[in-house]
């Protein structure tokens, strides 16, 4: 048995030796090549350029007012009752700049993550311009402007208040 | 032969997969950023009358005339009307609001003052007050636009013209008009 066993090992070893011999020299093997490439995309970065500023208003007396800043034009419009825009020129669109791979297609969205502290105030809409998915330009840049709507209830108290908007972008 | 060929491909495939495993986790696909949204709520304007418009003592003449009290607190008479004594006053209002805010002043077009002695109709007479003008202390000129100063206040002076016909009857006359201010 021992002799047989040793003999089998010898045969296996010889076979493996042959296999490795052929691998090492490739003298009798078929070969082919393929190329392999990989592109490392430039990471996306987002700059917060400017905050969204609705302005200074009086609270309505009978029903909720809504003040809207247009993300495209920056114009302020009003729907409601008797609230007043006191200074008329202190509103401003928000803005982000997205940086990444030149000419890459990206998707993005913006949401309110923290609402105003006063329960009589609410950031009820956030809008972007461009509003849909877009491409970074040939330098890898896309500038977005931000608009939105604030609802002001009759119980709104005097003072300044702040909400938070988050923009997320992906390839 | 086929075994060796397959073995070569197997080793190559394993090596390539290993290379992918090294690269893929390092690619950043998304990012986020935040901005704030702000709004400020301020109280409505407040207006308080601190002095009434007083034309003082007036005497009608043989022709129609007028008495003018200016926002600068001067008094003069025209036509056949004459003024008597030193007592008269422009109207004065205290305004409170948002510092530096601009507001409009609407003093009313005209109103009538009536004999307050309770003279029975149809003997009741009235005199017309016209040409109401306003002066904002912050703005510094006669205007229908005022401005709240940095301390949150403004003072408005109002003058007007009293029409005195020759038929005006002796008596004490009184009336009121609404002064409206708005942001």
mmCIF file of N, CA, C and O in Angstrom, chain B residues 67-113:
data_model
loop_
_atom_site.group_PDB
_atom_site.id
_atom_site.type_symbol
_atom_site.label_atom_id
_atom_site.label_comp_id
_atom_site.label_asym_id
_atom_site.label_seq_id
_atom_site.Cartn_x
_atom_site.Cartn_y
_atom_site.Cartn_z
ATOM 1 N N UNK B 67 -58.313 130.982 6.055
ATOM 2 C CA UNK B 67 -57.261 131.037 7.071
ATOM 3 C C UNK B 67 -56.388 129.811 6.854
ATOM 4 O O UNK B 67 -56.905 128.682 6.754
ATOM 5 N N UNK B 68 -55.095 130.040 6.795
ATOM 6 C CA UNK B 68 -54.155 128.940 6.540
ATOM 7 C C UNK B 68 -53.269 128.747 7.759
ATOM 8 O O UNK B 68 -52.645 129.707 8.237
ATOM 9 N N UNK B 69 -53.223 127.509 8.254
ATOM 10 C CA UNK B 69 -52.252 127.107 9.280
ATOM 11 C C UNK B 69 -51.284 126.160 8.601
ATOM 12 O O UNK B 69 -51.693 125.133 8.035
ATOM 13 N N UNK B 70 -49.995 126.485 8.641
ATOM 14 C CA UNK B 70 -49.015 125.694 7.908
ATOM 15 C C UNK B 70 -48.415 124.600 8.779
ATOM 16 O O UNK B 70 -48.525 124.637 10.021
ATOM 17 N N UNK B 71 -47.713 123.650 8.126
ATOM 18 C CA UNK B 71 -47.012 122.600 8.872
ATOM 19 C C UNK B 71 -45.843 123.181 9.665
ATOM 20 O O UNK B 71 -45.353 122.545 10.587
ATOM 21 N N UNK B 72 -45.419 124.378 9.313
ATOM 22 C CA UNK B 72 -44.363 125.064 10.064
ATOM 23 C C UNK B 72 -44.928 125.835 11.245
ATOM 24 O O UNK B 72 -44.186 126.540 11.935
ATOM 25 N N UNK B 73 -46.254 125.717 11.462
ATOM 26 C CA UNK B 73 -46.940 126.351 12.595
ATOM 27 C C UNK B 73 -46.983 127.874 12.463
ATOM 28 O O UNK B 73 -46.703 128.618 13.430
ATOM 29 N N UNK B 74 -47.336 128.339 11.272
ATOM 30 C CA UNK B 74 -47.619 129.758 11.061
ATOM 31 C C UNK B 74 -49.070 129.881 10.619
ATOM 32 O O UNK B 74 -49.663 128.922 10.124
ATOM 33 N N UNK B 75 -49.677 131.076 10.782
ATOM 34 C CA UNK B 75 -51.075 131.287 10.422
ATOM 35 C C UNK B 75 -51.195 132.572 9.619
ATOM 36 O O UNK B 75 -50.521 133.582 9.940
ATOM 37 N N UNK B 76 -52.042 132.540 8.615
ATOM 38 C CA UNK B 76 -52.270 133.719 7.797
ATOM 39 C C UNK B 76 -53.700 133.697 7.288
ATOM 40 O O UNK B 76 -54.355 132.663 7.283
ATOM 41 N N UNK B 77 -54.188 134.853 6.853
ATOM 42 C CA UNK B 77 -55.551 134.980 6.346
ATOM 43 C C UNK B 77 -55.528 135.568 4.942
ATOM 44 O O UNK B 77 -54.617 136.325 4.596
ATOM 45 N N UNK B 78 -56.542 135.227 4.149
ATOM 46 C CA UNK B 78 -56.662 135.749 2.788
ATOM 47 C C UNK B 78 -58.061 136.309 2.584
ATOM 48 O O UNK B 78 -58.993 136.030 3.361
ATOM 49 N N UNK B 79 -58.227 137.095 1.543
ATOM 50 C CA UNK B 79 -59.539 137.645 1.206
ATOM 51 C C UNK B 79 -60.012 138.602 2.281
ATOM 52 O O UNK B 79 -59.214 139.327 2.905
ATOM 53 N N UNK B 80 -61.297 138.571 2.544
ATOM 54 C CA UNK B 80 -61.878 139.455 3.542
ATOM 55 C C UNK B 80 -61.760 138.926 4.948
ATOM 56 O O UNK B 80 -62.158 139.607 5.904
ATOM 57 N N UNK B 81 -61.248 137.739 5.148
ATOM 58 C CA UNK B 81 -61.141 137.132 6.467
ATOM 59 C C UNK B 81 -59.973 137.712 7.245
ATOM 60 O O UNK B 81 -58.924 138.007 6.665
ATOM 61 N N UNK B 82 -60.162 137.854 8.550
ATOM 62 C CA UNK B 82 -59.064 138.316 9.399
ATOM 63 C C UNK B 82 -58.901 137.358 10.570
ATOM 64 O O UNK B 82 -59.836 136.656 10.965
ATOM 65 N N UNK B 83 -57.691 137.348 11.112
ATOM 66 C CA UNK B 83 -57.384 136.472 12.243
ATOM 67 C C UNK B 83 -57.205 137.320 13.493
ATOM 68 O O UNK B 83 -56.754 138.473 13.428
ATOM 69 N N UNK B 84 -57.594 136.738 14.632
ATOM 70 C CA UNK B 84 -57.583 137.481 15.896
ATOM 71 C C UNK B 84 -56.818 136.681 16.938
ATOM 72 O O UNK B 84 -57.021 135.461 17.073
ATOM 73 N N UNK B 85 -55.983 137.363 17.685
ATOM 74 C CA UNK B 85 -55.304 136.740 18.823
ATOM 75 C C UNK B 85 -54.193 135.797 18.387
ATOM 76 O O UNK B 85 -54.006 135.478 17.214
ATOM 77 N N UNK B 86 -53.416 135.345 19.392
ATOM 78 C CA UNK B 86 -52.228 134.520 19.096
ATOM 79 C C UNK B 86 -52.487 133.018 19.064
ATOM 80 O O UNK B 86 -51.619 132.240 18.691
ATOM 81 N N UNK B 87 -53.660 132.612 19.478
ATOM 82 C CA UNK B 87 -53.873 131.184 19.701
ATOM 83 C C UNK B 87 -54.230 130.477 18.398
ATOM 84 O O UNK B 87 -55.231 130.772 17.753
ATOM 85 N N UNK B 88 -53.412 129.499 18.041
ATOM 86 C CA UNK B 88 -53.657 128.588 16.926
ATOM 87 C C UNK B 88 -52.628 127.457 17.034
ATOM 88 O O UNK B 88 -51.676 127.547 17.818
ATOM 89 N N UNK B 89 -52.771 126.410 16.216
ATOM 90 C CA UNK B 89 -51.788 125.308 16.270
ATOM 91 C C UNK B 89 -51.929 124.398 15.061
ATOM 92 O O UNK B 89 -53.049 124.098 14.616
ATOM 93 N N UNK B 90 -50.803 123.969 14.561
ATOM 94 C CA UNK B 90 -50.809 122.862 13.586
ATOM 95 C C UNK B 90 -51.125 121.573 14.337
ATOM 96 O O UNK B 90 -50.938 121.484 15.550
ATOM 97 N N UNK B 91 -51.569 120.513 13.617
ATOM 98 C CA UNK B 91 -51.775 119.205 14.229
ATOM 99 C C UNK B 91 -50.435 118.490 14.333
ATOM 100 O O UNK B 91 -49.534 118.697 13.510
ATOM 101 N N UNK B 92 -50.313 117.652 15.357
ATOM 102 C CA UNK B 92 -49.061 116.909 15.576
ATOM 103 C C UNK B 92 -49.413 115.463 15.900
ATOM 104 O O UNK B 92 -50.356 115.182 16.660
ATOM 105 N N UNK B 93 -48.607 114.542 15.301
ATOM 106 C CA UNK B 93 -48.823 113.110 15.538
ATOM 107 C C UNK B 93 -47.484 112.453 15.829
ATOM 108 O O UNK B 93 -46.475 112.726 15.169
ATOM 109 N N UNK B 94 -47.486 111.556 16.778
ATOM 110 C CA UNK B 94 -46.328 110.725 17.062
ATOM 111 C C UNK B 94 -46.504 109.398 16.326
ATOM 112 O O UNK B 94 -47.571 108.792 16.369
ATOM 113 N N UNK B 95 -45.440 108.945 15.628
ATOM 114 C CA UNK B 95 -45.496 107.691 14.876
ATOM 115 C C UNK B 95 -44.404 106.760 15.370
ATOM 116 O O UNK B 95 -43.247 107.175 15.556
ATOM 117 N N UNK B 96 -44.748 105.508 15.611
ATOM 118 C CA UNK B 96 -43.772 104.497 16.004
ATOM 119 C C UNK B 96 -43.769 103.350 15.004
ATOM 120 O O UNK B 96 -44.828 102.978 14.483
ATOM 121 N N UNK B 97 -42.581 102.799 14.710
ATOM 122 C CA UNK B 97 -42.514 101.702 13.744
ATOM 123 C C UNK B 97 -41.124 101.134 13.610
ATOM 124 O O UNK B 97 -40.272 101.318 14.496
ATOM 125 N N UNK B 98 -40.885 100.449 12.508
ATOM 126 C CA UNK B 98 -39.601 99.779 12.267
ATOM 127 C C UNK B 98 -38.553 100.821 11.878
ATOM 128 O O UNK B 98 -38.774 101.614 10.959
ATOM 129 N N UNK B 99 -37.432 100.881 12.567
ATOM 130 C CA UNK B 99 -36.383 101.852 12.222
ATOM 131 C C UNK B 99 -36.036 101.826 10.745
ATOM 132 O O UNK B 99 -35.904 100.762 10.134
ATOM 133 N N UNK B 100 -35.951 103.045 10.189
ATOM 134 C CA UNK B 100 -35.573 103.276 8.789
ATOM 135 C C UNK B 100 -36.668 102.917 7.784
ATOM 136 O O UNK B 100 -36.471 103.111 6.578
ATOM 137 N N UNK B 101 -37.779 102.396 8.237
ATOM 138 C CA UNK B 101 -38.859 102.048 7.300
ATOM 139 C C UNK B 101 -39.534 103.307 6.765
ATOM 140 O O UNK B 101 -39.692 104.300 7.475
ATOM 141 N N UNK B 102 -39.932 103.258 5.507
ATOM 142 C CA UNK B 102 -40.654 104.353 4.862
ATOM 143 C C UNK B 102 -42.143 104.040 4.883
ATOM 144 O O UNK B 102 -42.544 102.884 4.724
ATOM 145 N N UNK B 103 -42.963 105.063 5.090
ATOM 146 C CA UNK B 103 -44.405 104.845 5.127
ATOM 147 C C UNK B 103 -45.127 105.993 4.420
ATOM 148 O O UNK B 103 -44.558 107.080 4.236
ATOM 149 N N UNK B 104 -46.325 105.742 4.024
ATOM 150 C CA UNK B 104 -47.126 106.761 3.352
ATOM 151 C C UNK B 104 -48.043 107.440 4.357
ATOM 152 O O UNK B 104 -48.452 106.838 5.356
ATOM 153 N N UNK B 105 -48.334 108.722 4.090
ATOM 154 C CA UNK B 105 -49.229 109.509 4.944
ATOM 155 C C UNK B 105 -50.409 109.947 4.089
ATOM 156 O O UNK B 105 -50.229 110.577 3.042
ATOM 157 N N UNK B 106 -51.592 109.615 4.528
ATOM 158 C CA UNK B 106 -52.807 110.036 3.821
ATOM 159 C C UNK B 106 -53.654 110.840 4.791
ATOM 160 O O UNK B 106 -54.391 110.268 5.604
ATOM 161 N N UNK B 107 -53.555 112.195 4.736
ATOM 162 C CA UNK B 107 -54.240 113.019 5.728
ATOM 163 C C UNK B 107 -55.704 113.279 5.432
ATOM 164 O O UNK B 107 -56.373 113.945 6.181
ATOM 165 N N UNK B 108 -56.219 112.771 4.364
ATOM 166 C CA UNK B 108 -57.611 113.071 4.035
ATOM 167 C C UNK B 108 -57.691 114.271 3.114
ATOM 168 O O UNK B 108 -56.852 115.177 3.173
ATOM 169 N N UNK B 109 -58.669 114.283 2.247
ATOM 170 C CA UNK B 109 -58.798 115.342 1.248
ATOM 171 C C UNK B 109 -59.383 116.603 1.885
ATOM 172 O O UNK B 109 -58.832 117.697 1.781
ATOM 173 N N UNK B 110 -60.477 116.481 2.558
ATOM 174 C CA UNK B 110 -61.140 117.638 3.159
ATOM 175 C C UNK B 110 -62.148 117.153 4.174
ATOM 176 O O UNK B 110 -62.536 115.979 4.178
ATOM 177 N N UNK B 111 -62.557 118.060 5.047
ATOM 178 C CA UNK B 111 -63.610 117.707 5.995
ATOM 179 C C UNK B 111 -64.303 118.999 6.420
ATOM 180 O O UNK B 111 -63.893 120.104 6.034
ATOM 181 N N UNK B 112 -65.327 118.876 7.178
ATOM 182 C CA UNK B 112 -66.102 120.038 7.603
ATOM 183 C C UNK B 112 -66.082 120.145 9.117
ATOM 184 O O UNK B 112 -66.046 119.142 9.826
ATOM 185 N N UNK B 113 -66.082 121.373 9.559
ATOM 186 C CA UNK B 113 -66.230 121.635 10.984
ATOM 187 C C UNK B 113 -67.620 122.232 11.201
ATOM 188 O O UNK B 113 -68.111 123.008 10.377
#
